[in-house]
Amino acid sequence: MIKPNKKIVTALKISISAVLLYFVFTKINYTDVFSTLKKTNPYYLGLAAFFFIISKVVSAYRVNLYFHLLHVFLTPLSNLKLYALGMFYNLFLPGGIGGDAYKGYIIKKEFPVDTKRIVAVLVLDRLSGLLLLFIYACLLIAFLDVSFLNAIEIYAVAAIVLSIVVFYVLTKKFFNYVLPIFWKTFGYSALVQLAQLISVLFILKALNFESNTVAYLFIFLISSIVSVIPLTIGGIGSRELTFFYGATLLNLDENTSISISMVFFLITAAVSFIGIYYHFKRPKLQTKS
């Protein structure tokens, strides 16, 4: 049962998503967008979905490393089932129990772990992913031939180093118990975001877009960061808005940009929907002996 205040928050998120989508689609030729989507190459679309799934499998493994630190030794299969259910809740049931909140609730219910620590590791897992999105975005700035971005290349490189140092120092100060896996989780986060970038590359191939690849990848990374802000339903609307304005700033085709965003969302939704199976048949969490 969703509490009244959560119902209000959900209604607001739905409203914001609807307003943002309406705004974006009044600024583009949606007929061209849907025409482009109809011509999608299924072979490359399948590869895009494959690498997206790979990113989620690696992400699930990353969060399991955090669980192991709390002496919750979930088997890879049990953890993957719980992760799939979390994806479903994150995208389809944001007004009720969010995916991360549900995972924390189940882990706390099934195992004798400290609530603050389970919340902390789930937050750190998210922040680790955001850090790598930021790092990849800064790296791509060096390959973009855009005047206002070329002027900040040196600052982008400095920001990479600074962000890693700050994240490490804060982790050491407030969550020193996760330091043994700091660089492991950092490496897995790099693999997660790399797999998603490859997924977007295949989306571009599927849509027969061969030019301005780096620019579209850059917009995708920024949109992924923006979509984490909990103002919309599953990032719907905020991602499309970022793709639209990103294309405008980088002198790209807005219709193409929105097409990429829509395909990526459809892949995300299709993969996340797999978790509905575990909504009706709750996974039994097994641990390693």
PDB file of C-alpha atoms in Angstrom:
ATOM      1  CA  MET A   1       0.000   0.000   0.000  1.00  0.00           C
ATOM      2  CA  ILE A   2       1.400   3.365  -1.029  1.00  0.00           C
ATOM      3  CA  LYS A   3       1.112   5.996   1.707  1.00  0.00           C
ATOM      4  CA  PRO A   4      -0.700   9.277   0.857  1.00  0.00           C
ATOM      5  CA  ASN A   5       2.502  11.333   0.834  1.00  0.00           C
ATOM      6  CA  LYS A   6       4.150   8.790  -1.494  1.00  0.00           C
ATOM      7  CA  LYS A   7       1.107   8.963  -3.744  1.00  0.00           C
ATOM      8  CA  ILE A   8       1.592  12.727  -3.973  1.00  0.00           C
ATOM      9  CA  VAL A   9       5.281  12.309  -4.798  1.00  0.00           C
ATOM     10  CA  THR A  10       4.446   9.701  -7.444  1.00  0.00           C
ATOM     11  CA  ALA A  11       1.782  11.953  -8.974  1.00  0.00           C
ATOM     12  CA  LEU A  12       4.276  14.826  -9.095  1.00  0.00           C
ATOM     13  CA  LYS A  13       6.905  12.641 -10.765  1.00  0.00           C
ATOM     14  CA  ILE A  14       4.403  11.428 -13.358  1.00  0.00           C
ATOM     15  CA  SER A  15       3.308  15.013 -13.993  1.00  0.00           C
ATOM     16  CA  ILE A  16       6.891  16.238 -14.417  1.00  0.00           C
ATOM     17  CA  SER A  17       7.707  13.358 -16.779  1.00  0.00           C
ATOM     18  CA  ALA A  18       4.563  14.087 -18.826  1.00  0.00           C
ATOM     19  CA  VAL A  19       5.295  17.830 -19.012  1.00  0.00           C
ATOM     20  CA  LEU A  20       8.920  17.258 -20.064  1.00  0.00           C
ATOM     21  CA  LEU A  21       7.929  14.718 -22.717  1.00  0.00           C
ATOM     22  CA  TYR A  22       5.209  17.048 -24.015  1.00  0.00           C
ATOM     23  CA  PHE A  23       7.700  19.909 -24.190  1.00  0.00           C
ATOM     24  CA  VAL A  24      10.288  17.816 -26.063  1.00  0.00           C
ATOM     25  CA  PHE A  25       7.792  16.430 -28.568  1.00  0.00           C
ATOM     26  CA  THR A  26       6.458  19.903 -29.350  1.00  0.00           C
ATOM     27  CA  LYS A  27      10.000  20.920 -30.293  1.00  0.00           C
ATOM     28  CA  ILE A  28      10.786  18.035 -32.651  1.00  0.00           C
ATOM     29  CA  ASN A  29       9.211  16.379 -35.652  1.00  0.00           C
ATOM     30  CA  TYR A  30       7.885  13.270 -33.916  1.00  0.00           C
ATOM     31  CA  THR A  31       6.769  11.848 -37.276  1.00  0.00           C
ATOM     32  CA  ASP A  32      10.405  11.756 -38.394  1.00  0.00           C
ATOM     33  CA  VAL A  33      11.411  10.212 -35.087  1.00  0.00           C
ATOM     34  CA  PHE A  34       8.926   7.358 -35.355  1.00  0.00           C
ATOM     35  CA  SER A  35       9.795   6.908 -39.017  1.00  0.00           C
ATOM     36  CA  THR A  36      13.426   6.487 -38.005  1.00  0.00           C
ATOM     37  CA  LEU A  37      12.516   4.005 -35.288  1.00  0.00           C
ATOM     38  CA  LYS A  38      10.594   1.870 -37.784  1.00  0.00           C
ATOM     39  CA  LYS A  39      13.792   1.418 -39.825  1.00  0.00           C
ATOM     40  CA  THR A  40      15.806   0.114 -36.883  1.00  0.00           C
ATOM     41  CA  ASN A  41      18.193  -2.701 -37.787  1.00  0.00           C
ATOM     42  CA  PRO A  42      17.197  -5.662 -35.556  1.00  0.00           C
ATOM     43  CA  TYR A  43      20.681  -7.211 -35.650  1.00  0.00           C
ATOM     44  CA  TYR A  44      22.411  -4.161 -34.160  1.00  0.00           C
ATOM     45  CA  LEU A  45      19.454  -3.595 -31.852  1.00  0.00           C
ATOM     46  CA  GLY A  46      19.987  -7.096 -30.485  1.00  0.00           C
ATOM     47  CA  LEU A  47      23.667  -6.346 -29.899  1.00  0.00           C
ATOM     48  CA  ALA A  48      22.720  -3.116 -28.121  1.00  0.00           C
ATOM     49  CA  ALA A  49      20.389  -5.071 -25.837  1.00  0.00           C
ATOM     50  CA  PHE A  50      23.093  -7.708 -25.255  1.00  0.00           C
ATOM     51  CA  PHE A  51      25.660  -5.159 -24.051  1.00  0.00           C
ATOM     52  CA  PHE A  52      23.045  -3.441 -21.918  1.00  0.00           C
ATOM     53  CA  ILE A  53      22.344  -6.782 -20.218  1.00  0.00           C
ATOM     54  CA  ILE A  54      26.096  -7.305 -19.771  1.00  0.00           C
ATOM     55  CA  SER A  55      26.278  -3.917 -18.026  1.00  0.00           C
ATOM     56  CA  LYS A  56      23.548  -4.957 -15.614  1.00  0.00           C
ATOM     57  CA  VAL A  57      25.140  -8.337 -14.864  1.00  0.00           C
ATOM     58  CA  VAL A  58      28.436  -6.609 -14.034  1.00  0.00           C
ATOM     59  CA  SER A  59      26.559  -4.019 -11.972  1.00  0.00           C
ATOM     60  CA  ALA A  60      24.863  -6.809 -10.012  1.00  0.00           C
ATOM     61  CA  TYR A  61      28.249  -8.395  -9.350  1.00  0.00           C
ATOM     62  CA  ARG A  62      29.554  -5.026  -8.123  1.00  0.00           C
ATOM     63  CA  VAL A  63      26.793  -4.604  -5.556  1.00  0.00           C
ATOM     64  CA  ASN A  64      27.341  -8.186  -4.388  1.00  0.00           C
ATOM     65  CA  LEU A  65      30.902  -7.241  -3.480  1.00  0.00           C
ATOM     66  CA  TYR A  66      29.452  -4.664  -1.107  1.00  0.00           C
ATOM     67  CA  PHE A  67      27.070  -7.255   0.338  1.00  0.00           C
ATOM     68  CA  HIS A  68      29.981  -9.612   0.976  1.00  0.00           C
ATOM     69  CA  LEU A  69      31.677  -6.909   3.045  1.00  0.00           C
ATOM     70  CA  LEU A  70      28.609  -6.977   5.301  1.00  0.00           C
ATOM     71  CA  HIS A  71      28.989 -10.766   5.587  1.00  0.00           C
ATOM     72  CA  VAL A  72      25.991 -11.316   3.339  1.00  0.00           C
ATOM     73  CA  PHE A  73      27.437 -13.910   0.985  1.00  0.00           C
ATOM     74  CA  LEU A  74      24.712 -14.152  -1.633  1.00  0.00           C
ATOM     75  CA  THR A  75      25.298 -16.596  -4.448  1.00  0.00           C
ATOM     76  CA  PRO A  76      25.711 -14.885  -7.845  1.00  0.00           C
ATOM     77  CA  LEU A  77      22.363 -16.304  -9.021  1.00  0.00           C
ATOM     78  CA  SER A  78      20.433 -15.152  -5.941  1.00  0.00           C
ATOM     79  CA  ASN A  79      21.995 -11.723  -6.183  1.00  0.00           C
ATOM     80  CA  LEU A  80      21.139 -11.494  -9.882  1.00  0.00           C
ATOM     81  CA  LYS A  81      17.496 -12.365  -9.186  1.00  0.00           C
ATOM     82  CA  LEU A  82      17.318  -9.713  -6.466  1.00  0.00           C
ATOM     83  CA  TYR A  83      18.962  -7.203  -8.798  1.00  0.00           C
ATOM     84  CA  ALA A  84      16.468  -7.973 -11.575  1.00  0.00           C
ATOM     85  CA  LEU A  85      13.576  -7.394  -9.181  1.00  0.00           C
ATOM     86  CA  GLY A  86      15.194  -4.130  -8.098  1.00  0.00           C
ATOM     87  CA  MET A  87      15.404  -2.980 -11.721  1.00  0.00           C
ATOM     88  CA  PHE A  88      11.708  -3.701 -12.176  1.00  0.00           C
ATOM     89  CA  TYR A  89      10.786  -1.737  -9.061  1.00  0.00           C
ATOM     90  CA  ASN A  90      13.052   1.168 -10.019  1.00  0.00           C
ATOM     91  CA  LEU A  91      11.428   1.616 -13.398  1.00  0.00           C
ATOM     92  CA  PHE A  92       7.858   0.459 -12.986  1.00  0.00           C
ATOM     93  CA  LEU A  93       7.032   0.982  -9.305  1.00  0.00           C
ATOM     94  CA  PRO A  94       8.880   4.169  -8.312  1.00  0.00           C
ATOM     95  CA  GLY A  95       6.043   5.412  -6.145  1.00  0.00           C
ATOM     96  CA  GLY A  96       5.982   2.329  -3.971  1.00  0.00           C
ATOM     97  CA  ILE A  97       9.170   0.520  -3.048  1.00  0.00           C
ATOM     98  CA  GLY A  98      12.168   1.627  -5.080  1.00  0.00           C
ATOM     99  CA  GLY A  99      14.611  -1.023  -6.242  1.00  0.00           C
ATOM    100  CA  ASP A 100      17.458  -0.019  -3.931  1.00  0.00           C
ATOM    101  CA  ALA A 101      15.114   0.399  -0.965  1.00  0.00           C
ATOM    102  CA  TYR A 102      13.650  -3.042  -1.607  1.00  0.00           C
ATOM    103  CA  LYS A 103      17.080  -4.682  -1.798  1.00  0.00           C
ATOM    104  CA  GLY A 104      18.059  -3.006   1.460  1.00  0.00           C
ATOM    105  CA  TYR A 105      14.808  -4.096   3.085  1.00  0.00           C
ATOM    106  CA  ILE A 106      15.227  -7.743   2.041  1.00  0.00           C
ATOM    107  CA  ILE A 107      18.884  -7.904   3.062  1.00  0.00           C
ATOM    108  CA  LYS A 108      18.039  -6.373   6.444  1.00  0.00           C
ATOM    109  CA  LYS A 109      15.100  -8.770   6.877  1.00  0.00           C
ATOM    110  CA  GLU A 110      17.035 -11.912   5.970  1.00  0.00           C
ATOM    111  CA  PHE A 111      20.418 -11.172   7.521  1.00  0.00           C
ATOM    112  CA  PRO A 112      21.720  -9.571  10.748  1.00  0.00           C
ATOM    113  CA  VAL A 113      23.195  -6.426   9.188  1.00  0.00           C
ATOM    114  CA  ASP A 114      23.322  -2.865  10.442  1.00  0.00           C
ATOM    115  CA  THR A 115      20.716  -0.676   8.714  1.00  0.00           C
ATOM    116  CA  LYS A 116      23.096   2.248   8.302  1.00  0.00           C
ATOM    117  CA  ARG A 117      25.678   0.046   6.649  1.00  0.00           C
ATOM    118  CA  ILE A 118      23.290  -1.544   4.163  1.00  0.00           C
ATOM    119  CA  VAL A 119      22.008   1.911   3.204  1.00  0.00           C
ATOM    120  CA  ALA A 120      25.577   3.174   2.949  1.00  0.00           C
ATOM    121  CA  VAL A 121      26.787   0.436   0.596  1.00  0.00           C
ATOM    122  CA  LEU A 122      23.750   0.835  -1.672  1.00  0.00           C
ATOM    123  CA  VAL A 123      24.397   4.585  -1.873  1.00  0.00           C
ATOM    124  CA  LEU A 124      28.097   3.984  -2.520  1.00  0.00           C
ATOM    125  CA  ASP A 125      27.189   1.528  -5.269  1.00  0.00           C
ATOM    126  CA  ARG A 126      25.141   4.261  -6.970  1.00  0.00           C
ATOM    127  CA  LEU A 127      27.824   6.906  -6.451  1.00  0.00           C
ATOM    128  CA  SER A 128      30.467   4.611  -7.912  1.00  0.00           C
ATOM    129  CA  GLY A 129      28.425   4.352 -11.099  1.00  0.00           C
ATOM    130  CA  LEU A 130      27.863   8.119 -11.232  1.00  0.00           C
ATOM    131  CA  LEU A 131      31.574   8.748 -10.760  1.00  0.00           C
ATOM    132  CA  LEU A 132      32.416   6.710 -13.847  1.00  0.00           C
ATOM    133  CA  LEU A 133      29.703   8.436 -15.894  1.00  0.00           C
ATOM    134  CA  PHE A 134      31.345  11.727 -14.969  1.00  0.00           C
ATOM    135  CA  ILE A 135      34.839  10.437 -15.762  1.00  0.00           C
ATOM    136  CA  TYR A 136      33.863   9.092 -19.186  1.00  0.00           C
ATOM    137  CA  ALA A 137      32.064  12.362 -19.981  1.00  0.00           C
ATOM    138  CA  CYS A 138      35.196  14.326 -19.090  1.00  0.00           C
ATOM    139  CA  LEU A 139      37.320  12.006 -21.248  1.00  0.00           C
ATOM    140  CA  LEU A 140      35.059  12.469 -24.259  1.00  0.00           C
ATOM    141  CA  ILE A 141      35.401  16.252 -24.030  1.00  0.00           C
ATOM    142  CA  ALA A 142      38.930  15.839 -25.417  1.00  0.00           C
ATOM    143  CA  PHE A 143      37.496  14.246 -28.580  1.00  0.00           C
ATOM    144  CA  LEU A 144      34.744  16.792 -29.206  1.00  0.00           C
ATOM    145  CA  ASP A 145      35.390  19.577 -31.682  1.00  0.00           C
ATOM    146  CA  VAL A 146      33.237  22.129 -29.896  1.00  0.00           C
ATOM    147  CA  SER A 147      34.698  25.532 -29.066  1.00  0.00           C
ATOM    148  CA  PHE A 148      33.195  26.057 -25.614  1.00  0.00           C
ATOM    149  CA  LEU A 149      34.209  22.519 -24.583  1.00  0.00           C
ATOM    150  CA  ASN A 150      37.708  22.743 -26.056  1.00  0.00           C
ATOM    151  CA  ALA A 151      38.339  25.659 -23.728  1.00  0.00           C
ATOM    152  CA  ILE A 152      37.829  23.462 -20.670  1.00  0.00           C
ATOM    153  CA  GLU A 153      39.726  20.333 -21.720  1.00  0.00           C
ATOM    154  CA  ILE A 154      42.485  20.839 -19.145  1.00  0.00           C
ATOM    155  CA  TYR A 155      39.885  21.425 -16.440  1.00  0.00           C
ATOM    156  CA  ALA A 156      38.063  18.253 -17.476  1.00  0.00           C
ATOM    157  CA  VAL A 157      41.246  16.227 -16.987  1.00  0.00           C
ATOM    158  CA  ALA A 158      41.836  17.885 -13.619  1.00  0.00           C
ATOM    159  CA  ALA A 159      38.216  17.153 -12.667  1.00  0.00           C
ATOM    160  CA  ILE A 160      38.767  13.436 -13.321  1.00  0.00           C
ATOM    161  CA  VAL A 161      41.709  13.276 -10.933  1.00  0.00           C
ATOM    162  CA  LEU A 162      39.988  15.461  -8.353  1.00  0.00           C
ATOM    163  CA  SER A 163      36.746  13.462  -8.421  1.00  0.00           C
ATOM    164  CA  ILE A 164      38.578  10.167  -7.847  1.00  0.00           C
ATOM    165  CA  VAL A 165      40.636  11.640  -5.003  1.00  0.00           C
ATOM    166  CA  VAL A 166      37.579  13.215  -3.344  1.00  0.00           C
ATOM    167  CA  PHE A 167      35.548  10.008  -3.643  1.00  0.00           C
ATOM    168  CA  TYR A 168      38.407   7.972  -2.185  1.00  0.00           C
ATOM    169  CA  VAL A 169      39.037  10.397   0.696  1.00  0.00           C
ATOM    170  CA  LEU A 170      35.338  10.608   1.607  1.00  0.00           C
ATOM    171  CA  THR A 171      35.019   6.830   1.435  1.00  0.00           C
ATOM    172  CA  LYS A 172      38.057   6.408   3.667  1.00  0.00           C
ATOM    173  CA  LYS A 173      36.774   8.954   6.188  1.00  0.00           C
ATOM    174  CA  PHE A 174      33.143   7.867   6.463  1.00  0.00           C
ATOM    175  CA  PHE A 175      33.037   4.302   5.103  1.00  0.00           C
ATOM    176  CA  ASN A 176      36.514   2.917   5.688  1.00  0.00           C
ATOM    177  CA  TYR A 177      35.143  -0.619   5.932  1.00  0.00           C
ATOM    178  CA  VAL A 178      34.623  -0.646   2.126  1.00  0.00           C
ATOM    179  CA  LEU A 179      38.194   0.372   1.289  1.00  0.00           C
ATOM    180  CA  PRO A 180      39.297  -3.261   0.642  1.00  0.00           C
ATOM    181  CA  ILE A 181      37.071  -3.299  -2.453  1.00  0.00           C
ATOM    182  CA  PHE A 182      37.321   0.372  -3.445  1.00  0.00           C
ATOM    183  CA  TRP A 183      39.411  -0.185  -6.565  1.00  0.00           C
ATOM    184  CA  LYS A 184      37.574  -3.389  -7.478  1.00  0.00           C
ATOM    185  CA  THR A 185      34.226  -1.615  -7.466  1.00  0.00           C
ATOM    186  CA  PHE A 186      35.798   1.285  -9.335  1.00  0.00           C
ATOM    187  CA  GLY A 187      36.972  -1.128 -12.031  1.00  0.00           C
ATOM    188  CA  TYR A 188      33.581  -2.829 -12.276  1.00  0.00           C
ATOM    189  CA  SER A 189      31.894   0.571 -12.525  1.00  0.00           C
ATOM    190  CA  ALA A 190      34.195   1.366 -15.437  1.00  0.00           C
ATOM    191  CA  LEU A 191      33.125  -1.877 -17.131  1.00  0.00           C
ATOM    192  CA  VAL A 192      29.433  -1.162 -16.481  1.00  0.00           C
ATOM    193  CA  GLN A 193      29.522   2.255 -18.132  1.00  0.00           C
ATOM    194  CA  LEU A 194      31.767   1.032 -20.946  1.00  0.00           C
ATOM    195  CA  ALA A 195      29.254  -1.721 -21.758  1.00  0.00           C
ATOM    196  CA  GLN A 196      26.467   0.861 -21.844  1.00  0.00           C
ATOM    197  CA  LEU A 197      28.501   3.097 -24.152  1.00  0.00           C
ATOM    198  CA  ILE A 198      28.993   0.125 -26.471  1.00  0.00           C
ATOM    199  CA  SER A 199      25.239  -0.467 -26.261  1.00  0.00           C
ATOM    200  CA  VAL A 200      24.621   3.117 -27.412  1.00  0.00           C
ATOM    201  CA  LEU A 201      27.143   2.661 -30.229  1.00  0.00           C
ATOM    202  CA  PHE A 202      25.096  -0.268 -31.501  1.00  0.00           C
ATOM    203  CA  ILE A 203      21.920   1.786 -31.135  1.00  0.00           C
ATOM    204  CA  LEU A 204      23.527   4.349 -33.436  1.00  0.00           C
ATOM    205  CA  LYS A 205      24.363   1.547 -35.873  1.00  0.00           C
ATOM    206  CA  ALA A 206      20.831   0.183 -35.599  1.00  0.00           C
ATOM    207  CA  LEU A 207      19.450   3.618 -36.503  1.00  0.00           C
ATOM    208  CA  ASN A 208      21.997   4.015 -39.331  1.00  0.00           C
ATOM    209  CA  PHE A 209      23.678   7.028 -37.738  1.00  0.00           C
ATOM    210  CA  GLU A 210      27.366   7.008 -38.565  1.00  0.00           C
ATOM    211  CA  SER A 211      28.445  10.600 -37.846  1.00  0.00           C
ATOM    212  CA  ASN A 212      29.016  12.612 -34.648  1.00  0.00           C
ATOM    213  CA  THR A 213      29.296   9.404 -32.647  1.00  0.00           C
ATOM    214  CA  VAL A 214      31.382  10.909 -29.845  1.00  0.00           C
ATOM    215  CA  ALA A 215      28.964  13.813 -29.445  1.00  0.00           C
ATOM    216  CA  TYR A 216      25.983  11.483 -29.049  1.00  0.00           C
ATOM    217  CA  LEU A 217      27.895   9.339 -26.553  1.00  0.00           C
ATOM    218  CA  PHE A 218      28.722  12.476 -24.579  1.00  0.00           C
ATOM    219  CA  ILE A 219      25.066  13.507 -24.475  1.00  0.00           C
ATOM    220  CA  PHE A 220      24.119  10.000 -23.385  1.00  0.00           C
ATOM    221  CA  LEU A 221      26.519  10.171 -20.437  1.00  0.00           C
ATOM    222  CA  ILE A 222      25.188  13.557 -19.338  1.00  0.00           C
ATOM    223  CA  SER A 223      21.609  12.337 -19.702  1.00  0.00           C
ATOM    224  CA  SER A 224      22.410   9.289 -17.557  1.00  0.00           C
ATOM    225  CA  ILE A 225      23.688  11.565 -14.804  1.00  0.00           C
ATOM    226  CA  VAL A 226      20.626  13.825 -15.057  1.00  0.00           C
ATOM    227  CA  SER A 227      18.199  10.885 -15.071  1.00  0.00           C
ATOM    228  CA  VAL A 228      19.399   9.847 -11.612  1.00  0.00           C
ATOM    229  CA  ILE A 229      17.850  13.008 -10.137  1.00  0.00           C
ATOM    230  CA  PRO A 230      14.596  11.705  -8.564  1.00  0.00           C
ATOM    231  CA  LEU A 231      12.244  14.199 -10.174  1.00  0.00           C
ATOM    232  CA  THR A 232      10.702  11.947 -12.812  1.00  0.00           C
ATOM    233  CA  ILE A 233       9.503   8.361 -13.253  1.00  0.00           C
ATOM    234  CA  GLY A 234      12.553   6.254 -14.065  1.00  0.00           C
ATOM    235  CA  GLY A 235      14.277   9.250 -15.675  1.00  0.00           C
ATOM    236  CA  ILE A 236      11.533   9.487 -18.318  1.00  0.00           C
ATOM    237  CA  GLY A 237      11.369  13.014 -19.637  1.00  0.00           C
ATOM    238  CA  SER A 238      14.583  14.249 -18.042  1.00  0.00           C
ATOM    239  CA  ARG A 239      16.683  11.988 -20.289  1.00  0.00           C
ATOM    240  CA  GLU A 240      14.810  13.109 -23.418  1.00  0.00           C
ATOM    241  CA  LEU A 241      15.096  16.755 -22.404  1.00  0.00           C
ATOM    242  CA  THR A 242      18.851  16.367 -21.943  1.00  0.00           C
ATOM    243  CA  PHE A 243      19.190  14.679 -25.335  1.00  0.00           C
ATOM    244  CA  PHE A 244      17.187  17.496 -26.932  1.00  0.00           C
ATOM    245  CA  TYR A 245      19.165  20.375 -25.428  1.00  0.00           C
ATOM    246  CA  GLY A 246      22.431  18.487 -25.779  1.00  0.00           C
ATOM    247  CA  ALA A 247      21.806  18.131 -29.495  1.00  0.00           C
ATOM    248  CA  THR A 248      20.957  21.844 -29.720  1.00  0.00           C
ATOM    249  CA  LEU A 249      24.154  22.903 -27.920  1.00  0.00           C
ATOM    250  CA  LEU A 250      26.362  20.587 -29.964  1.00  0.00           C
ATOM    251  CA  ASN A 251      24.677  21.441 -33.285  1.00  0.00           C
ATOM    252  CA  LEU A 252      23.311  17.938 -33.779  1.00  0.00           C
ATOM    253  CA  ASP A 253      20.007  16.752 -35.161  1.00  0.00           C
ATOM    254  CA  GLU A 254      17.394  16.825 -32.372  1.00  0.00           C
ATOM    255  CA  ASN A 255      15.263  14.103 -34.005  1.00  0.00           C
ATOM    256  CA  THR A 256      18.248  11.761 -34.121  1.00  0.00           C
ATOM    257  CA  SER A 257      19.098  12.519 -30.515  1.00  0.00           C
ATOM    258  CA  ILE A 258      15.567  11.798 -29.289  1.00  0.00           C
ATOM    259  CA  SER A 259      15.498   8.564 -31.321  1.00  0.00           C
ATOM    260  CA  ILE A 260      18.601   7.339 -29.483  1.00  0.00           C
ATOM    261  CA  SER A 261      17.045   8.221 -26.150  1.00  0.00           C
ATOM    262  CA  MET A 262      13.810   6.400 -26.956  1.00  0.00           C
ATOM    263  CA  VAL A 263      15.537   3.225 -28.128  1.00  0.00           C
ATOM    264  CA  PHE A 264      17.744   3.148 -25.038  1.00  0.00           C
ATOM    265  CA  PHE A 265      14.693   3.559 -22.813  1.00  0.00           C
ATOM    266  CA  LEU A 266      12.833   0.779 -24.632  1.00  0.00           C
ATOM    267  CA  ILE A 267      15.791  -1.570 -24.128  1.00  0.00           C
ATOM    268  CA  THR A 268      15.973  -0.579 -20.460  1.00  0.00           C
ATOM    269  CA  ALA A 269      12.238  -1.145 -20.011  1.00  0.00           C
ATOM    270  CA  ALA A 270      12.299  -4.523 -21.789  1.00  0.00           C
ATOM    271  CA  VAL A 271      15.199  -5.814 -19.685  1.00  0.00           C
ATOM    272  CA  SER A 272      13.771  -4.377 -16.448  1.00  0.00           C
ATOM    273  CA  PHE A 273      10.404  -6.002 -17.132  1.00  0.00           C
ATOM    274  CA  ILE A 274      12.062  -9.410 -16.715  1.00  0.00           C
ATOM    275  CA  GLY A 275      12.056  -8.663 -12.995  1.00  0.00           C
ATOM    276  CA  ILE A 276       8.255  -8.895 -12.867  1.00  0.00           C
ATOM    277  CA  TYR A 277       8.647 -12.669 -12.622  1.00  0.00           C
ATOM    278  CA  TYR A 278      10.344 -12.246  -9.236  1.00  0.00           C
ATOM    279  CA  HIS A 279       7.670  -9.785  -8.153  1.00  0.00           C
ATOM    280  CA  PHE A 280       5.153 -12.618  -8.202  1.00  0.00           C
ATOM    281  CA  LYS A 281       7.607 -15.345  -7.242  1.00  0.00           C
ATOM    282  CA  ARG A 282       9.918 -13.772  -4.703  1.00  0.00           C
ATOM    283  CA  PRO A 283      13.462 -15.094  -5.037  1.00  0.00           C
ATOM    284  CA  LYS A 284      14.808 -17.213  -2.214  1.00  0.00           C
ATOM    285  CA  LEU A 285      18.159 -15.765  -1.230  1.00  0.00           C
ATOM    286  CA  GLN A 286      20.787 -18.456  -1.030  1.00  0.00           C
ATOM    287  CA  THR A 287      24.238 -17.892   0.427  1.00  0.00           C
ATOM    288  CA  LYS A 288      27.575 -19.505  -0.135  1.00  0.00           C
ATOM    289  CA  SER A 289      28.500 -22.092   2.454  1.00  0.00           C
TER     290      SER A 289
END
